Coordinates of C-alpha atoms in Angstrom, one line a residue:
M1 CA 91.9 11.9 29.2
T2 CA 94.8 14.3 29.9
D3 CA 94.4 18.1 29.6
H4 CA 96.9 18.1 26.7
T5 CA 94.9 15.5 24.9
A6 CA 91.6 17.4 25.5
V7 CA 93.0 20.7 24.3
A8 CA 94.4 19.0 21.1
M9 CA 91.1 17.2 20.5
T10 CA 89.2 20.6 21.0
T11 CA 91.5 22.5 18.6
E12 CA 91.2 19.8 15.9
A13 CA 87.3 19.7 16.3
E14 CA 87.1 23.6 16.1
A15 CA 89.2 23.2 12.8
V16 CA 86.8 20.7 11.4
I17 CA 83.6 22.7 12.4
K18 CA 85.2 25.8 10.8
R19 CA 86.0 23.9 7.6
H20 CA 82.5 22.4 7.2
A21 CA 80.5 25.3 8.7
T22 CA 78.6 26.2 5.5
R23 CA 77.8 22.5 4.6
N24 CA 76.5 21.8 8.0
F25 CA 74.5 25.0 8.2
W26 CA 72.5 24.2 5.0
L27 CA 72.2 20.5 5.6
N28 CA 70.6 21.0 8.8
I29 CA 68.3 23.6 7.5
L30 CA 67.2 21.0 4.8
D31 CA 66.8 18.4 7.5
G32 CA 64.5 20.5 9.5
G33 CA 62.6 21.9 6.6
T34 CA 61.7 18.4 5.1
F35 CA 61.0 17.1 8.6
Y36 CA 58.6 19.9 9.3
L37 CA 57.0 19.2 6.0
G38 CA 56.3 15.7 7.1
L39 CA 54.8 16.9 10.4
S40 CA 52.6 19.3 8.7
M41 CA 50.8 16.4 6.9
V42 CA 49.7 15.2 10.4
S43 CA 49.5 18.5 12.2
R44 CA 48.8 18.2 15.8
F45 CA 47.0 21.5 15.7
T46 CA 44.6 20.5 12.9
V47 CA 44.7 17.0 11.3
L48 CA 45.2 14.9 14.5
P49 CA 42.4 16.7 16.4
L50 CA 40.3 16.1 13.4
F51 CA 41.1 12.4 13.6
V52 CA 40.4 12.1 17.2
E53 CA 37.2 14.1 17.0
R54 CA 35.8 11.8 14.2
L55 CA 36.4 8.8 16.5
S56 CA 35.4 9.9 19.8
P57 CA 33.1 13.0 21.1
D58 CA 35.1 13.0 24.4
R59 CA 37.0 16.2 24.9
W60 CA 39.3 14.9 27.4
I61 CA 40.8 12.6 24.8
Q62 CA 41.8 15.6 22.7
G63 CA 44.1 16.5 25.6
L64 CA 46.0 13.3 25.1
I65 CA 47.5 14.6 21.9
P66 CA 49.5 17.6 23.6
T67 CA 50.1 15.5 26.8
I68 CA 51.9 12.7 24.7
N69 CA 53.7 15.3 22.6
Y70 CA 55.1 17.4 25.5
T71 CA 55.7 14.6 27.9
G72 CA 57.5 12.6 25.2
W73 CA 59.7 15.7 24.4
F74 CA 60.6 16.6 28.0
L75 CA 60.6 13.4 30.2
P76 CA 63.3 11.3 28.5
G77 CA 65.8 14.0 29.2
L78 CA 66.0 12.9 32.8
F79 CA 67.7 9.8 31.8
I80 CA 69.5 10.9 28.6
V81 CA 71.6 13.9 30.0
P82 CA 74.3 11.9 31.8
L83 CA 74.6 9.5 28.7
V84 CA 75.0 12.5 26.1
A85 CA 77.6 14.4 28.4
A86 CA 79.9 11.3 28.2
L87 CA 79.8 10.9 24.5
P88 CA 82.5 12.5 22.3
R89 CA 79.8 12.8 19.5
R90 CA 76.1 13.3 19.6
K91 CA 75.3 12.2 16.2
P92 CA 75.3 8.3 16.6
M93 CA 72.7 8.5 19.5
L94 CA 70.7 11.1 17.7
L95 CA 70.5 8.9 14.4
L96 CA 69.4 5.8 16.4
A97 CA 66.7 7.7 18.4
T98 CA 65.2 9.6 15.6
L99 CA 64.7 6.4 13.5
F100 CA 62.0 5.5 16.1
E101 CA 60.7 9.1 15.7
R102 CA 59.9 8.5 12.0
L103 CA 58.8 4.7 11.9
P104 CA 55.6 5.1 13.8
F105 CA 54.1 7.2 10.9
L106 CA 54.9 4.4 8.5
L107 CA 53.0 1.8 10.9
L108 CA 50.1 4.1 11.4
G109 CA 49.6 4.8 7.6
L110 CA 49.7 1.1 6.8
V111 CA 47.3 0.2 9.6
L112 CA 44.8 3.0 8.6
L113 CA 45.0 1.9 4.9
I114 CA 44.9 -2.0 5.4
W115 CA 42.4 -2.2 8.4
P116 CA 40.2 1.0 8.1
D117 CA 37.2 -0.9 9.4
L118 CA 38.6 -1.5 12.8
P119 CA 36.3 -0.2 15.7
G120 CA 36.9 3.4 16.7
A121 CA 38.4 2.3 20.0
G122 CA 41.0 0.1 18.0
L123 CA 42.1 2.9 15.7
L124 CA 42.4 5.2 18.6
A125 CA 44.7 2.7 20.4
V126 CA 46.8 2.2 17.4
F127 CA 47.2 5.9 16.8
F128 CA 48.0 6.8 20.4
L129 CA 50.5 3.9 20.6
C130 CA 52.2 5.1 17.4
Y131 CA 52.1 8.7 18.5
M132 CA 53.5 7.8 22.0
V133 CA 56.6 6.0 20.4
H134 CA 57.2 8.8 18.1
A135 CA 57.0 11.5 21.0
F136 CA 59.2 9.6 23.3
A137 CA 61.7 8.9 20.6
A138 CA 61.7 12.7 19.9
G139 CA 62.4 13.3 23.5
V140 CA 65.4 10.9 23.5
A141 CA 66.6 12.6 20.4
S142 CA 65.9 16.1 21.7
I143 CA 68.9 16.6 24.0
P144 CA 71.6 15.2 21.7
W145 CA 70.0 17.0 18.8
Q146 CA 69.9 20.4 20.6
D147 CA 73.6 20.1 21.6
F148 CA 74.5 18.7 18.3
I149 CA 73.1 21.9 16.7
A150 CA 74.7 24.1 19.3
R151 CA 78.1 22.5 18.5
V152 CA 78.1 22.6 14.7
I153 CA 76.0 25.9 14.4
P154 CA 77.7 29.2 15.9
G155 CA 75.8 30.9 18.6
R156 CA 75.6 34.2 16.8
R157 CA 73.6 32.4 14.1
W158 CA 71.2 30.2 16.1
G159 CA 68.4 32.7 15.5
I160 CA 68.7 32.9 11.8
F161 CA 69.4 29.2 11.5
F162 CA 66.2 28.1 13.4
G163 CA 64.3 30.8 11.6
L164 CA 65.3 29.5 8.1
Q165 CA 65.1 25.9 9.0
S166 CA 61.5 26.3 10.3
G167 CA 60.7 28.8 7.6
L168 CA 61.6 26.3 4.9
G169 CA 59.4 23.8 6.7
G170 CA 56.4 26.2 6.7
A171 CA 56.9 27.1 3.2
L172 CA 57.0 23.6 2.0
G173 CA 54.1 22.9 4.4
V174 CA 51.9 25.4 2.7
G175 CA 52.0 23.3 -0.4
G176 CA 51.6 20.3 1.6
A177 CA 48.6 21.7 3.4
A178 CA 46.9 22.1 0.0
V179 CA 47.6 18.5 -0.8
A180 CA 46.4 17.5 2.6
A181 CA 43.2 19.4 2.3
W182 CA 42.6 17.6 -1.2
I183 CA 43.4 14.2 0.3
L184 CA 41.1 14.7 3.4
T185 CA 38.3 15.7 0.8
A186 CA 38.9 13.2 -2.0
Y187 CA 39.5 10.0 0.2
P188 CA 37.3 8.5 2.9
F189 CA 38.1 8.6 6.6
P190 CA 40.3 7.2 8.1
Q191 CA 42.2 6.2 4.8
S192 CA 42.8 9.8 4.2
V193 CA 44.8 10.2 7.4
G194 CA 46.6 7.0 6.5
I195 CA 47.8 8.5 3.2
L196 CA 48.9 11.5 5.0
S197 CA 50.9 9.5 7.5
L198 CA 52.7 7.7 4.6
V199 CA 53.6 11.0 3.0
C200 CA 54.8 12.3 6.3
F201 CA 57.1 9.2 6.7
G202 CA 58.5 9.7 3.1
S203 CA 59.4 13.4 3.8
M204 CA 61.0 12.3 7.1
V205 CA 63.2 9.7 5.3
V206 CA 64.5 12.5 3.1
S207 CA 65.3 14.6 6.2
F208 CA 67.1 11.7 7.7
V209 CA 69.5 11.6 4.9
F210 CA 70.3 15.3 5.4
L211 CA 70.8 14.8 9.1
A212 CA 73.1 11.8 8.5
S213 CA 75.3 13.8 6.0
T214 CA 76.2 16.3 8.6
I215 CA 79.8 16.4 9.8
E216 CA 80.4 16.4 13.5
P217 CA 83.7 16.1 15.0
A218 CA 84.6 14.4 18.3
M219 CA 84.9 16.6 21.4
P220 CA 86.4 16.0 24.8
P221 CA 83.7 14.0 26.7
Q222 CA 82.6 14.9 30.1
P223 CA 83.1 12.4 32.9
A224 CA 80.2 9.9 33.1
Q225 CA 77.8 11.0 35.7
P226 CA 75.1 8.5 37.3
I227 CA 71.5 9.7 37.0
T228 CA 71.4 10.2 40.8
S229 CA 74.3 12.5 40.8
F230 CA 72.7 14.6 38.0
L231 CA 69.4 14.8 40.0
R232 CA 71.2 15.9 43.1
G233 CA 72.7 18.7 41.2
V234 CA 69.4 20.1 39.8
R235 CA 68.5 22.1 43.0
P236 CA 72.0 23.6 43.4
L237 CA 72.0 24.7 39.7
L238 CA 68.7 26.4 40.2
Q239 CA 69.7 28.1 43.4
R240 CA 72.9 29.5 42.0
D241 CA 71.3 30.8 38.7
P242 CA 68.2 32.9 39.6
A243 CA 67.9 34.2 36.1
F244 CA 67.4 30.7 34.8
R245 CA 65.1 29.7 37.5
N246 CA 62.9 32.8 36.7
Y247 CA 63.1 31.9 33.1
L248 CA 61.8 28.4 33.9
V249 CA 58.9 29.8 35.9
S250 CA 57.9 32.1 33.1
R251 CA 58.2 29.5 30.4
A252 CA 56.3 26.8 32.3
A253 CA 53.3 29.3 32.7
I254 CA 53.6 30.3 29.0
A255 CA 53.7 26.6 27.8
L256 CA 50.7 25.8 29.8
A257 CA 48.7 28.8 28.3
L258 CA 49.7 27.9 24.7
V259 CA 48.3 24.3 25.3
G260 CA 45.1 26.1 24.4
H261 CA 46.3 26.0 20.8
N262 CA 45.8 22.4 20.8
F263 CA 42.0 22.7 21.4
L264 CA 41.3 25.3 18.7
T265 CA 40.4 22.9 16.0
A266 CA 38.0 20.8 18.3
S267 CA 36.4 24.0 19.5
A268 CA 35.7 25.2 15.9
L269 CA 34.6 21.7 14.8
E270 CA 32.1 21.7 17.7
R271 CA 30.8 25.2 17.1
F272 CA 30.6 25.3 13.3
N273 CA 29.8 22.7 10.6
L274 CA 33.5 22.4 9.2
S275 CA 34.7 19.9 6.6
G276 CA 38.0 18.3 5.9
A277 CA 38.8 21.1 3.4
D278 CA 38.3 23.8 6.2
V279 CA 40.8 21.8 8.3
G280 CA 43.2 21.8 5.6
G281 CA 42.8 25.6 5.1
F282 CA 43.4 26.1 8.8
T283 CA 46.7 24.1 8.4
A284 CA 47.7 26.2 5.4
A285 CA 47.1 29.4 7.3
L286 CA 49.1 28.1 10.2
L287 CA 52.0 27.0 8.0
A288 CA 52.0 30.0 5.7
A289 CA 52.3 32.2 8.9
Q290 CA 55.1 30.0 10.2
A291 CA 56.9 30.2 6.8
V292 CA 56.9 34.0 6.9
S293 CA 57.5 34.4 10.6
D294 CA 60.3 31.9 11.1
P295 CA 63.1 33.6 9.3
L296 CA 61.9 37.2 10.4
L297 CA 61.9 36.1 13.9
G298 CA 65.2 34.4 13.7
A299 CA 66.9 37.4 12.3
L300 CA 65.1 39.6 14.8
A301 CA 66.1 37.2 17.7
D302 CA 69.8 37.6 16.5
R303 CA 69.6 41.3 16.9
W304 CA 66.9 42.0 19.5
G305 CA 67.2 39.0 21.7
H306 CA 65.5 35.6 22.2
K307 CA 63.8 36.8 25.4
Q308 CA 62.0 39.6 23.5
V309 CA 60.9 37.3 20.7
L310 CA 59.6 34.9 23.3
G311 CA 57.6 37.6 24.8
L312 CA 56.2 38.8 21.5
S313 CA 55.2 35.4 20.3
T314 CA 53.5 34.7 23.7
A315 CA 51.4 37.9 23.4
V316 CA 50.4 37.0 19.9
G317 CA 49.5 33.3 21.0
L318 CA 47.2 34.9 23.7
V319 CA 45.4 37.1 21.2
A320 CA 44.7 33.9 19.1
I321 CA 43.1 32.3 22.1
L322 CA 41.0 35.6 22.8
L323 CA 39.9 35.7 19.1
A324 CA 39.0 31.8 19.2
L325 CA 36.9 32.7 22.4
I326 CA 34.9 35.5 20.7
A327 CA 34.8 34.4 17.0
P328 CA 31.3 34.7 15.6
A329 CA 32.0 32.7 12.4
P330 CA 34.4 30.1 11.2
I331 CA 36.2 32.4 8.9
W332 CA 37.7 34.0 11.9
F333 CA 39.7 30.9 12.6
Y334 CA 41.9 31.5 9.5
L335 CA 43.1 34.6 11.3
V336 CA 43.4 32.6 14.5
F337 CA 45.7 30.0 12.9
V338 CA 47.7 32.7 11.4
L339 CA 48.4 34.0 14.9
V340 CA 49.1 30.5 16.2
G341 CA 51.5 30.0 13.3
F342 CA 53.4 33.3 14.4
S343 CA 53.3 32.5 18.0
Q344 CA 54.4 28.9 17.8
A345 CA 57.3 30.0 15.4
G346 CA 58.6 32.3 18.0
Y347 CA 57.9 29.9 21.1
V348 CA 59.8 27.0 19.4
L349 CA 62.6 29.3 18.2
S350 CA 63.4 31.3 21.3
G351 CA 61.8 29.1 24.0
F352 CA 64.5 26.6 24.1
T353 CA 67.2 28.6 22.3
L354 CA 67.3 30.8 25.6
V355 CA 68.4 27.8 27.5
F356 CA 71.7 27.7 25.4
S357 CA 72.3 31.2 26.3
F358 CA 72.3 30.6 30.2
A359 CA 75.0 28.0 30.0
T360 CA 78.6 27.5 29.1
P361 CA 79.2 24.7 26.4
A362 CA 80.3 22.2 29.0
E363 CA 77.1 22.9 31.1
R364 CA 74.7 23.0 28.2
P365 CA 73.5 19.3 28.3
A366 CA 72.9 19.8 32.1
Y367 CA 70.9 23.1 31.6
I368 CA 68.9 21.4 28.8
G369 CA 68.2 18.5 31.1
V370 CA 67.2 20.6 34.1
S371 CA 64.9 22.6 31.8
N372 CA 63.3 19.4 30.6
I373 CA 62.9 18.1 34.1
V374 CA 61.0 21.3 35.2
M375 CA 58.9 21.3 32.1
A376 CA 57.9 17.6 32.3
P377 CA 55.1 17.9 34.8
I378 CA 53.5 20.7 32.8
A379 CA 53.9 18.5 29.7
A380 CA 52.3 15.5 31.5
F381 CA 49.4 17.0 33.4
G382 CA 48.7 20.4 31.8
P383 CA 47.0 19.1 28.7
L384 CA 45.0 16.4 30.6
L385 CA 43.7 19.0 33.1
S386 CA 43.0 21.4 30.2
G387 CA 41.0 18.5 28.6
W388 CA 39.3 17.8 31.9
L389 CA 38.3 21.4 32.2
A390 CA 36.9 21.6 28.6
E391 CA 34.9 18.4 29.5
I392 CA 33.2 20.0 32.5
A393 CA 33.1 23.5 31.8
G394 CA 33.5 23.9 28.1
Y395 CA 36.1 25.4 25.7
E396 CA 35.1 28.9 26.6
A397 CA 36.1 28.4 30.3
L398 CA 39.3 26.6 29.1
F399 CA 40.4 29.6 26.9
A400 CA 39.6 32.1 29.7
V401 CA 41.9 30.2 32.2
M402 CA 44.6 29.9 29.5
L403 CA 44.5 33.6 28.9
L404 CA 45.0 34.5 32.6
I405 CA 47.9 31.9 33.0
G406 CA 49.6 33.2 29.9
L407 CA 49.3 36.8 31.0
M408 CA 51.0 35.9 34.4
G409 CA 53.8 34.1 32.5
L410 CA 54.4 36.9 30.2
A411 CA 54.6 39.4 33.0
W412 CA 57.1 37.2 34.9
L413 CA 59.2 36.9 31.7
L414 CA 59.3 40.7 31.2
L415 CA 59.8 41.8 34.7
R416 CA 61.9 39.0 36.3
V417 CA 64.1 37.4 33.6
P418 CA 67.1 39.5 32.6
R419 CA 68.4 39.3 29.1
P420 CA 71.1 36.4 29.1
A421 CA 74.5 36.6 27.9
R422 CA 74.8 35.1 24.3
A423 CA 77.0 32.1 24.0
A424 CA 78.9 31.5 20.7
H425 CA 81.4 29.3 19.0
P426 CA 84.5 31.5 18.4
A427 CA 86.2 29.1 16.1
T428 CA 83.3 29.3 13.5
E429 CA 82.1 32.8 13.9
V430 CA 84.1 34.3 11.0
A431 CA 83.4 31.3 8.7
M432 CA 79.6 31.4 9.4
D433 CA 79.5 35.2 9.0
E434 CA 81.0 35.0 5.6
A435 CA 78.8 32.0 4.6
V436 CA 75.4 33.2 5.5
A437 CA 75.9 37.1 5.7

């Protein structure tokens, strides 16, 4: 492609983005909101730990949930980045990958409803297989989706966009959590989880329609790059960008510490005599906190900075772990999950959005890929090691270790990571300011 052709292609794409800025902004908020509504039915912080705990008393198995979730999100980036950069559009790859992100919940729901009397080991095998397909499909979709959003949403609105998107999902999820609590109480186990899985799939089908309706123009592709060339470039990139390197160190420690959130429900179930309604109540508390926090933190991040929001959400997440460690009664866990909702909202919002701000648009897929590569070992082994520690020493020891690691990560973020320059899409700034101001 000649330079003249690339310039003309870019100019035309910027015009299309500007023309459809408002449409794309709201379609993707609706996509994310309905997608999060679906996930709230099978929350990895409450419902899935309940499912696993009912089928196996082994604590280390609880660690498989976050391990699969995080590994699936980060690891495929190693192979996807070179492919994404060479594509003029991100949407076709995104739509194909995200189909397999949604279909496992259909399969899981049907199995739990049709064959509920399978042995516990068989149900766990089916669940983890379905969850693995979902997680790895999410990882394949993650890089084209992140770059897709960064293309069609202007940089100055990333905070409010992600805040409104997750906030809508949280608001819808509050009602969904009430439904989930009723289903967990009214229907026998494991059929109740099967029903929730089918509701999750239905909501994800709606979100897919919104995503597919987004308009993404073609942009000049980057030259095709073999995976080996990309891997050889990881070390030089980290060497020449110490701010990004320090950010990854802090984020790795923070991510490992917040793995503790995945063990809170199992800890509460072990310590107190809780029902499915209680777990539904925890889910509602978590989602209500997210619904309120997401738009507030999004607007705050646009004005205050994503680094500051990440630090605040980390501190709140550590307080949640501390309260779970000392909680004398189950009612305390409602406050714990409120804090978890706030913390996870800020971590998801600003944790990966900060990556966008370190890179130019052309470098963005590489930075996202390098971030995923660095985080992959934490994703793969952190939850398993956490589950092993809980198995041999108890949840109290696990939470104490998580607190220490989190405090170190927070200190590194505040002291060693400068506030990055904020990237933007000049062609769409004015249009989006008018659309969402």
